[in-house]
XYZ file of C-alpha atoms in Angstrom:
165
model
C -0.007 -0.052 -0.229
C 2.821 2.291 0.628
C 4.548 1.994 -2.721
C 0.978 2.492 -4.436
C 0.920 5.587 -2.214
C 4.381 6.718 -3.341
C 4.156 5.542 -7.117
C 0.834 7.826 -7.048
C 2.558 10.705 -5.196
C 5.483 10.915 -7.991
C 2.875 10.437 -10.938
C 1.155 13.676 -9.437
C 4.681 15.219 -8.478
C 5.824 14.916 -12.560
C 2.452 15.895 -13.903
C 2.491 19.325 -12.017
C 5.884 19.443 -12.790
C 4.989 18.847 -17.070
C 2.418 21.243 -16.455
C 4.211 24.022 -14.916
C 6.710 23.806 -17.676
C 4.142 23.887 -20.388
C 2.708 26.577 -19.148
C 5.914 28.587 -18.479
C 6.877 27.622 -22.331
C 3.493 28.892 -23.650
C 4.508 32.639 -21.624
C 7.881 32.472 -23.129
C 7.440 31.783 -26.811
C 6.008 35.158 -27.720
C 6.027 35.164 -31.311
C 2.082 36.120 -31.643
C 2.174 39.868 -30.742
C 3.265 42.575 -33.503
C 5.265 45.491 -32.585
C 4.441 48.216 -33.284
C 7.623 50.199 -33.009
C 9.325 47.287 -35.209
C 8.101 48.304 -38.757
C 9.885 47.707 -41.696
C 9.436 48.392 -45.667
C 9.987 46.659 -48.544
C 10.687 47.931 -52.061
C 9.901 45.429 -54.246
C 11.020 45.275 -57.926
C 9.487 42.736 -59.834
C 7.897 42.034 -63.504
C 4.743 44.010 -62.497
C 6.805 47.090 -61.417
C 8.174 48.699 -58.714
C 6.199 48.687 -55.168
C 6.396 49.603 -51.643
C 5.131 47.893 -49.231
C 4.997 48.171 -44.730
C 5.365 45.206 -42.584
C 5.185 44.994 -38.890
C 7.778 42.227 -37.189
C 6.660 40.027 -34.611
C 7.624 40.019 -30.625
C 10.775 37.289 -30.911
C 14.273 37.064 -30.943
C 14.308 36.121 -34.505
C 12.288 39.477 -35.608
C 14.534 41.638 -33.377
C 17.709 40.610 -34.419
C 16.624 40.974 -38.136
C 15.480 44.391 -37.047
C 19.179 44.890 -35.437
C 20.290 43.866 -39.099
C 18.235 46.380 -40.631
C 19.818 49.027 -38.186
C 22.787 49.103 -40.172
C 21.117 49.553 -43.543
C 19.307 48.396 -46.126
C 19.638 44.799 -46.958
C 18.875 43.986 -50.588
C 17.488 40.171 -51.153
C 17.134 38.786 -54.827
C 14.288 36.083 -54.169
C 12.829 33.570 -56.424
C 9.363 31.968 -56.770
C 9.189 28.016 -55.011
C 6.278 26.168 -54.925
C 3.914 28.958 -56.477
C 2.877 30.227 -53.112
C 6.255 32.266 -52.006
C 9.019 33.930 -52.971
C 12.724 33.133 -51.187
C 16.265 34.555 -51.143
C 19.395 34.468 -48.876
C 19.913 36.611 -46.013
C 23.842 36.277 -46.569
C 23.501 35.569 -42.694
C 22.117 33.631 -39.786
C 19.884 34.689 -37.535
C 18.594 32.700 -34.595
C 15.912 30.567 -34.964
C 12.232 30.061 -33.310
C 10.762 27.358 -35.702
C 7.759 26.293 -34.907
C 4.926 24.556 -37.018
C 3.035 27.071 -38.522
C 0.230 27.593 -41.537
C 1.547 30.462 -43.338
C -0.902 33.002 -45.122
C -0.421 35.583 -47.921
C 1.878 38.388 -46.380
C 4.003 36.101 -43.859
C 7.161 37.209 -43.717
C 8.968 33.864 -42.668
C 12.842 33.068 -41.491
C 13.524 29.652 -43.232
C 16.631 27.942 -42.014
C 17.895 30.585 -40.231
C 19.321 32.245 -43.579
C 16.589 32.901 -45.697
C 13.897 35.151 -46.029
C 10.640 34.426 -47.767
C 7.489 36.718 -48.609
C 4.499 34.249 -48.959
C 1.563 35.069 -51.167
C -0.197 31.945 -50.502
C -0.289 29.390 -47.515
C 2.067 26.542 -46.807
C 2.278 24.430 -43.341
C 5.983 23.305 -42.070
C 7.885 24.683 -39.303
C 9.056 28.034 -39.880
C 10.308 31.330 -37.514
C 7.614 34.140 -38.108
C 9.024 37.273 -38.654
C 6.396 39.448 -39.585
C 3.824 40.548 -41.496
C 3.253 42.476 -44.889
C 0.224 45.173 -43.861
C -0.019 47.445 -46.658
C 0.925 49.333 -49.675
C 1.607 52.580 -50.586
C -1.946 52.701 -51.779
C -3.911 50.324 -49.662
C -3.790 49.529 -45.701
C -5.238 45.861 -46.056
C -3.390 44.241 -49.061
C -4.761 41.193 -49.950
C -3.497 37.823 -51.220
C -4.436 38.597 -55.037
C -2.571 41.977 -54.758
C 0.355 40.468 -53.277
C 0.182 37.867 -55.994
C 0.244 40.640 -58.654
C 2.975 42.528 -56.776
C 5.340 39.488 -56.596
C 4.892 38.387 -60.168
C 5.655 35.269 -61.739
C 9.180 35.692 -62.064
C 12.631 36.942 -59.734
C 12.350 40.243 -57.483
C 14.752 42.197 -55.730
C 13.595 43.240 -52.648
C 14.892 45.660 -50.097
C 14.201 45.721 -46.757
C 14.528 48.582 -44.354
C 13.392 49.787 -41.384
C 10.316 52.171 -41.713
C 11.105 55.821 -41.642
């Protein structure tokens, strides 16, 4: 009987510890909120012309590192189409990763493998690090999937990322 009681107490303590760890992990992971003071612009040159996008970065160490990188000056990235749902290009450096299983939506800015940046114009599910979200163009405040797809065009694009001033 004492063994059974000791076993049940052990199971209860382990379960309590696991629940507590799960809760603290949930509060530490904070890539859901957008940071109003970390806004960037993205100048897109594509087969449909020149377009200026505005994006808000999320609250995680990856987005903060990306913002710090942009403080040094604009970053030009040559991007190509991948899978008919995103434009992807090399950052030329690695940033910290905060990968989680997510499903992207149009406008998501994603860090892939720590050293590539993507702008999504459709959906995809994978382990990614969310950096931010395109929120507008110079002419619209709520960009649609169709507008973003048209802006990004069908061919390679050049994207210049910089801090919004």
